[in-house]
mmCIF file of C-alpha atoms in Angstrom:
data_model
loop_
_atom_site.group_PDB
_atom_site.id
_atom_site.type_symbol
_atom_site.label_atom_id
_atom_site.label_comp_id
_atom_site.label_asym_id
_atom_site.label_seq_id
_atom_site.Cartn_x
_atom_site.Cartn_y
_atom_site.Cartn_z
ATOM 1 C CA UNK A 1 80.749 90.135 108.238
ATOM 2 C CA UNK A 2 82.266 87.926 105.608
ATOM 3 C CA UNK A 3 84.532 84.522 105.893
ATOM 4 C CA UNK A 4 88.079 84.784 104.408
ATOM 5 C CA UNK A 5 90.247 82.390 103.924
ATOM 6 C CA UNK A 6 94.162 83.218 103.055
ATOM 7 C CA UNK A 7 93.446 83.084 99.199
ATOM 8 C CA UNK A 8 90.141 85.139 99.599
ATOM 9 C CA UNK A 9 92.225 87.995 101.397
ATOM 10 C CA UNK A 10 95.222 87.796 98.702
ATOM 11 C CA UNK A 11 92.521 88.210 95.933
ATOM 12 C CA UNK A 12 91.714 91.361 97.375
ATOM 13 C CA UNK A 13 95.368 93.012 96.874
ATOM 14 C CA UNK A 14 96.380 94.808 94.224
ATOM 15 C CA UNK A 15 99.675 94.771 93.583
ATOM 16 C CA UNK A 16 101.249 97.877 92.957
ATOM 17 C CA UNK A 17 104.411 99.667 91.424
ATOM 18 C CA UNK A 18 103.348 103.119 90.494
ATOM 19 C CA UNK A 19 107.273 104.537 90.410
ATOM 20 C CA UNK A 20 107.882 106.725 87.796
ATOM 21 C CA UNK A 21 112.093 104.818 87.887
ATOM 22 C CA UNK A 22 110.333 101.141 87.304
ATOM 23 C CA UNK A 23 111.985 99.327 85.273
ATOM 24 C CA UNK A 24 111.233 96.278 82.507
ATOM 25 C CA UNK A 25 112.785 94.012 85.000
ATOM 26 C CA UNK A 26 110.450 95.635 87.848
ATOM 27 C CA UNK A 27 107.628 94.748 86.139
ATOM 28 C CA UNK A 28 108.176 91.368 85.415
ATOM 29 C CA UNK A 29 109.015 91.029 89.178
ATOM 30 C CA UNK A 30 105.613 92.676 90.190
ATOM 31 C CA UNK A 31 103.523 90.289 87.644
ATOM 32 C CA UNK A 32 105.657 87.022 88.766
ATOM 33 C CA UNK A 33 104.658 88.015 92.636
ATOM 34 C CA UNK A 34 101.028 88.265 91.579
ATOM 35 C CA UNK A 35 101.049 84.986 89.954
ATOM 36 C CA UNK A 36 102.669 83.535 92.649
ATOM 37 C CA UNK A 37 100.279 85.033 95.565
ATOM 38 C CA UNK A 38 97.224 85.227 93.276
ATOM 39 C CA UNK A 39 97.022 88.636 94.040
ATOM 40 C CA UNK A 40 93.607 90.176 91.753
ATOM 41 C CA UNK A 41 95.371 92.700 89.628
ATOM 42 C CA UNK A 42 98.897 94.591 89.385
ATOM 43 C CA UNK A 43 98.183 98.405 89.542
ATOM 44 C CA UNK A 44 100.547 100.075 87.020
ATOM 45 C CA UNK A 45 101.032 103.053 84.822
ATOM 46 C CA UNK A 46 99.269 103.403 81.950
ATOM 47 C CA UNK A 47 102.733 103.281 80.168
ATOM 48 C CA UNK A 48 103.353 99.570 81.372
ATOM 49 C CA UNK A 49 99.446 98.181 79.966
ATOM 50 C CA UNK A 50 100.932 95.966 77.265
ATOM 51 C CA UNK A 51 104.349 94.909 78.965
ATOM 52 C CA UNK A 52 102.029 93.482 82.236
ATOM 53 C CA UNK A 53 99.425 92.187 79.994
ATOM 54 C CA UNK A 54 101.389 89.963 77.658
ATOM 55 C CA UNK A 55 103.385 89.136 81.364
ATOM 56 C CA UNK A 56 99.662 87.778 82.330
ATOM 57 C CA UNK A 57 98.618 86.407 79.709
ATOM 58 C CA UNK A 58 96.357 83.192 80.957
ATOM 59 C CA UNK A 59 95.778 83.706 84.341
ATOM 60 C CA UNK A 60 93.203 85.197 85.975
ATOM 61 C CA UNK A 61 95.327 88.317 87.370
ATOM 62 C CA UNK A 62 94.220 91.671 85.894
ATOM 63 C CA UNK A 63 96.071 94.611 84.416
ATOM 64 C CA UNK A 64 95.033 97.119 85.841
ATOM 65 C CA UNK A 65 95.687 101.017 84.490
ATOM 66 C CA UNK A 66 96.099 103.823 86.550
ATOM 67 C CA UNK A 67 94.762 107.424 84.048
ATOM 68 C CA UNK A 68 95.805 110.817 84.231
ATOM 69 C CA UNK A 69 97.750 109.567 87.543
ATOM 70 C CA UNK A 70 98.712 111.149 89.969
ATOM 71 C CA UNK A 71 97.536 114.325 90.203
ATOM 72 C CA UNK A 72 94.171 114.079 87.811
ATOM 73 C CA UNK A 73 94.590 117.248 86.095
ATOM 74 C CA UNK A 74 94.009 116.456 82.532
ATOM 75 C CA UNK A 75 90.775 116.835 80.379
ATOM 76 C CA UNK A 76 87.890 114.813 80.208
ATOM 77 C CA UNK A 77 88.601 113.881 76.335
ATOM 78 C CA UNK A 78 92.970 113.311 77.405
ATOM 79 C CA UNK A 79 91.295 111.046 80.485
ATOM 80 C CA UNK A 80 89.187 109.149 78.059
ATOM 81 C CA UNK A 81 91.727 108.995 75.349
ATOM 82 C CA UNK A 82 94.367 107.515 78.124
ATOM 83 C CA UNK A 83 91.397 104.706 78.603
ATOM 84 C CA UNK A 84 91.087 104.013 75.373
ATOM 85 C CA UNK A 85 94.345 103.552 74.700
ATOM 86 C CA UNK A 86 95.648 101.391 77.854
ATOM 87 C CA UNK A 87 92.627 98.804 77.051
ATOM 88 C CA UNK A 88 93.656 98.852 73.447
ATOM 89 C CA UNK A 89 97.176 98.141 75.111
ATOM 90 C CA UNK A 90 96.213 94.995 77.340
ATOM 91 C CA UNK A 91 94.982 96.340 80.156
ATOM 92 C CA UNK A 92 91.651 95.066 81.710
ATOM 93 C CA UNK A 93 91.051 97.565 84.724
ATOM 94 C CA UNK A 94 91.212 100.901 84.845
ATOM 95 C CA UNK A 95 91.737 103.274 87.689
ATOM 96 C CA UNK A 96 91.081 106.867 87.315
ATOM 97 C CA UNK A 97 92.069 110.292 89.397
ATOM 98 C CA UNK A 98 89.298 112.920 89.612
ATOM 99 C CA UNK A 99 89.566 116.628 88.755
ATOM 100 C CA UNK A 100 90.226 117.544 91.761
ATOM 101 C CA UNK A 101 90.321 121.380 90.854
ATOM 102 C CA UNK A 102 86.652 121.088 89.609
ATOM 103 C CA UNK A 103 85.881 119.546 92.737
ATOM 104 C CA UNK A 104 87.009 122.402 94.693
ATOM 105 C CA UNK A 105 85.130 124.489 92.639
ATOM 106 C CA UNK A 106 81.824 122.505 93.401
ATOM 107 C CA UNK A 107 81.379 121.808 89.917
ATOM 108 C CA UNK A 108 79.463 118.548 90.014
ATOM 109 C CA UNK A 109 78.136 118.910 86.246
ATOM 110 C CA UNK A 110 81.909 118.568 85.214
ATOM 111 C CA UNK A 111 82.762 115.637 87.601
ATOM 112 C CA UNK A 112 79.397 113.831 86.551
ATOM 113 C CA UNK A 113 80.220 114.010 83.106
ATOM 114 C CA UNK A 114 83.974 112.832 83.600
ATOM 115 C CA UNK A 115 82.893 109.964 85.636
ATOM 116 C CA UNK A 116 80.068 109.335 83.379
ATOM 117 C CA UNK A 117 82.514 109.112 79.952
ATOM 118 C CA UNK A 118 85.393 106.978 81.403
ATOM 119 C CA UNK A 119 82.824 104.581 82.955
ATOM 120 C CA UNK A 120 81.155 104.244 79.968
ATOM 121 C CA UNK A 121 84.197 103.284 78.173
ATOM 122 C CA UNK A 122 85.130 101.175 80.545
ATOM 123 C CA UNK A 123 82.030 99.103 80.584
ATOM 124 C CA UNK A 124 81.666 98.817 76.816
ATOM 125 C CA UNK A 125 84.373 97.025 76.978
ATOM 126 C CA UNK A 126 83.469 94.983 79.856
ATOM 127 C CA UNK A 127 86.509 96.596 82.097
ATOM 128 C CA UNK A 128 86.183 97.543 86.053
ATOM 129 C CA UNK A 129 86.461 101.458 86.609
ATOM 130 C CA UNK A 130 87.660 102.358 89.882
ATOM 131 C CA UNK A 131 87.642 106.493 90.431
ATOM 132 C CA UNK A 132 90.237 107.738 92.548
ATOM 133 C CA UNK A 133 88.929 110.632 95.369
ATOM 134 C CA UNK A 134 92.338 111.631 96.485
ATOM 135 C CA UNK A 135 91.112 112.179 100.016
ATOM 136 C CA UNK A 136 93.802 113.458 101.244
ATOM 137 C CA UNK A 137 92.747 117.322 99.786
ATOM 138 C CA UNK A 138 89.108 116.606 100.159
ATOM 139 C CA UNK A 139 86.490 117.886 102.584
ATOM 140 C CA UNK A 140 84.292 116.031 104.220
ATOM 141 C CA UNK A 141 81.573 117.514 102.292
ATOM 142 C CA UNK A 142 83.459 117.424 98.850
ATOM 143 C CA UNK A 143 83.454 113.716 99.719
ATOM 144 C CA UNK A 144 79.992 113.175 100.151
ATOM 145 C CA UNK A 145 79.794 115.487 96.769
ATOM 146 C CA UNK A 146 81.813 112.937 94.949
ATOM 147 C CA UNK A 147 80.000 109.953 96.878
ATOM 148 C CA UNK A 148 76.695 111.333 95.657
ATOM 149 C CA UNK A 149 78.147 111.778 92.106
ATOM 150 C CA UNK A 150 79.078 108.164 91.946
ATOM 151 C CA UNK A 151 75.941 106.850 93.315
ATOM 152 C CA UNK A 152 74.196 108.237 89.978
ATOM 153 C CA UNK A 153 77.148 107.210 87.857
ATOM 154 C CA UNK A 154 77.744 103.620 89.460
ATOM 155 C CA UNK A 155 81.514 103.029 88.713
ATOM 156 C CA UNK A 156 82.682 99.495 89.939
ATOM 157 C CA UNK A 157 84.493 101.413 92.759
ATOM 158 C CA UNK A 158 85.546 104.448 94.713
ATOM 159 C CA UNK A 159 89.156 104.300 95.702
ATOM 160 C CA UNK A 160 90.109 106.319 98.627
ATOM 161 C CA UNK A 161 93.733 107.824 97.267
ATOM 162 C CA UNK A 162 96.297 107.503 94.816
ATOM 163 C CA UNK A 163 99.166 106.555 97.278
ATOM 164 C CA UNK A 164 101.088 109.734 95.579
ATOM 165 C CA UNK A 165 99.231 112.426 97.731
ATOM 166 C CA UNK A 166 99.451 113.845 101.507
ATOM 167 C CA UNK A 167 97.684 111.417 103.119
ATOM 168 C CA UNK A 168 96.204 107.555 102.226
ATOM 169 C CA UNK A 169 93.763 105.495 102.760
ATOM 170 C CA UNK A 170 91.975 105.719 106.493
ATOM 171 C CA UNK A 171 89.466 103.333 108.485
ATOM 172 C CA UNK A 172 87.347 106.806 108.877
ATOM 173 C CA UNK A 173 87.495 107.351 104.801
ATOM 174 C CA UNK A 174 86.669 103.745 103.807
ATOM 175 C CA UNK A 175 83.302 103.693 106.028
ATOM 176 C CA UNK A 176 82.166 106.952 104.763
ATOM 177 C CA UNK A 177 82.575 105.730 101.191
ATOM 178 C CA UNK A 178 80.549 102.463 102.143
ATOM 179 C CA UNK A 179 77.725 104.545 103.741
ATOM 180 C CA UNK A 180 77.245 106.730 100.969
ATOM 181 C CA UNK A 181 77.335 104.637 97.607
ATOM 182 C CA UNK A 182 75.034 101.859 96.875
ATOM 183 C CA UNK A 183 76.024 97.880 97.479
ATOM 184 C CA UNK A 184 77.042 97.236 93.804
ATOM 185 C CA UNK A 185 79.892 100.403 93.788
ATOM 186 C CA UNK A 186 82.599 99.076 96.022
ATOM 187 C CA UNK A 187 85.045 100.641 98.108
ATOM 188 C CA UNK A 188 89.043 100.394 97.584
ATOM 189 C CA UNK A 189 91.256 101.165 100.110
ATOM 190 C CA UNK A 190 94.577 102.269 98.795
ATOM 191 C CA UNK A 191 97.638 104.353 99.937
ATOM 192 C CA UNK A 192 99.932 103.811 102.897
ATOM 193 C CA UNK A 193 98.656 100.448 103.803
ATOM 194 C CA UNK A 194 101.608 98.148 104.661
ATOM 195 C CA UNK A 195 100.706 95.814 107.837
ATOM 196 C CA UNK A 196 98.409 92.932 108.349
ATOM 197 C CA UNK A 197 96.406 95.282 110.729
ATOM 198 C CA UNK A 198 96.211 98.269 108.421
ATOM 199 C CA UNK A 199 95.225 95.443 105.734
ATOM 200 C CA UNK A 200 92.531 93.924 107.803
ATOM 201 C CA UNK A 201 91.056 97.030 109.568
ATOM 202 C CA UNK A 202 90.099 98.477 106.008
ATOM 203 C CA UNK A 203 88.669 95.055 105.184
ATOM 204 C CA UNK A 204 86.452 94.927 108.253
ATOM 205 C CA UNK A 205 85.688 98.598 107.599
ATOM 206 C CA UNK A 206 83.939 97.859 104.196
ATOM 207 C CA UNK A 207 86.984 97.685 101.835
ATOM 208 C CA UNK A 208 86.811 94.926 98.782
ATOM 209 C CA UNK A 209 90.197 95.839 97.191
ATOM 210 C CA UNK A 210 93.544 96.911 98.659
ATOM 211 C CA UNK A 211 95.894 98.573 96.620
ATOM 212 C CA UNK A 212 99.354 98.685 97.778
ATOM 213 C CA UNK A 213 103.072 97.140 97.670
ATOM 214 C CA UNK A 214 103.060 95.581 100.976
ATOM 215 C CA UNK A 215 100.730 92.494 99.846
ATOM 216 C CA UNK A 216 103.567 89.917 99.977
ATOM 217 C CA UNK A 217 104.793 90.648 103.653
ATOM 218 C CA UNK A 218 100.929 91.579 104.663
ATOM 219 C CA UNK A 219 99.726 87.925 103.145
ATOM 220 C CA UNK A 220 102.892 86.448 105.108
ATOM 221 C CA UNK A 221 101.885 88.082 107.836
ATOM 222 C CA UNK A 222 98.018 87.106 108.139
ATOM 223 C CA UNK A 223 99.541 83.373 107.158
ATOM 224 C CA UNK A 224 101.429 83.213 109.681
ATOM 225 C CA UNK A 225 98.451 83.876 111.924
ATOM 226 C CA UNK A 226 96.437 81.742 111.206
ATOM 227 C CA UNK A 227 98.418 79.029 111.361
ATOM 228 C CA UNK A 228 99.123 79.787 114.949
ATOM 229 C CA UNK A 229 95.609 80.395 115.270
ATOM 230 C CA UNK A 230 95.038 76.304 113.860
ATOM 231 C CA UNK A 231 92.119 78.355 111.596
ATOM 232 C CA UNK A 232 91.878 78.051 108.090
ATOM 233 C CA UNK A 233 89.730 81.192 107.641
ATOM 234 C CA UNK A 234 89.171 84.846 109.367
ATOM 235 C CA UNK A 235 85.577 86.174 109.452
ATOM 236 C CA UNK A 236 85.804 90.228 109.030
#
């Protein structure tokens, strides 16, 4: 159990626009919001890296990338070059889908060494890596496969879903992932996540990021809470 107060829990949010329609003027929006609630990072396509950047330039709120999104069906060397590229571009996190197909296929060799490239970019140049699972079309087992995978790997995180797919983040998902990689990979929750109790049951679950585009009302929310609660922090 950890103590929160209301700007802990906001830097925990990642604020996201992921629509293929967003515009210029969207963008600015979603990196004015994240100054203004200190969110940790705006998640964004790749596309938007230098835009968002130059938006946040001398704060402490991240850019963060989303590669070969949604669907993670792209090479190893297109993944890679997409990293390359969007932190050439501005952007200072990276979040990455899986193959899923070779994960179907149980071949762990080819997931390993996808993991094991874009992580290593990422951390040469001193970036988070966050691999997306996509859950949602995943077995239990296949999972635990990609759990295992990361535990050898160590990205900065494992990220429950894209937001894009069938299904999103769940309590059930998030504890899994915390049982089965080691303390320093971390867990984000992401996808469908748009109350304070969604929010806070994937916290208490394990969860140290939340990607989604509720994090303004969500933060209201829990504010408004503890105020009527006369506390100052919540312990999850």
């Amino acid at each position: 159990m950890a103590r929160y107060t209301l700007d802990d829990l906001a830097r925990l949010v990642d604020h996201t626009n992921l629509h293929a329609d967003a515009t210029e003027a969207d963008m600015k929006k979603l990196c004015d919001e994240a100054k203004q609630y200190h969110f940790k990072m705006v998640a964004i396509n790749q596309t938007q890296s230098a835009f968002c950047a130059a938006q946040l330039a001398g704060t402490d709120i991240d850019t963060g990338a989303a590669i070969a999104f949604p669907l993670g069906q792209t090479t190893i060397a297109a993944k890679v070059f997409e990293t390359k590229n969007a932190l050439a571009e501005g952007a200072n996190e990276i979040d990455y889908v899986v193959n899923i197909t070779q994960v179907k296929e149980g071949n762990w060799d080819y997931v390993k060494d996808e993991m094991t490239q874009i992580v290593a970019v990422c951390h040469e140049a001193g970036v988070p890596c966050k691999v997306i699972f996509e859950n949602c079309y995943l077995t239990e087992d296949e999972k635990l496969g990609l759990c295992r995978v990361a535990s050898e790997v160590k990205p900065d995180y494992v990220k429950t879903s894209t937001g894009f797919g069938t299904g999103g983040a769940t309590v059930a998902d998030v504890k899994l992932m915390r049982a089965n990689v080691p303390a320093e990979v971390q867990v984000k929750a992401a996808g469908g996540i748009r109350t304070a109790d969604d929010f806070l049951a994937m916290v208490s679950a394990g969860a140290t990021r939340i990607g989604c585009s509720a994090g303004i009302p969500i933060i209201e929310e829990i504010k408004q809470r503890m105020a009527a609660a006369g506390v100052d922090a919540l312990d999850l």
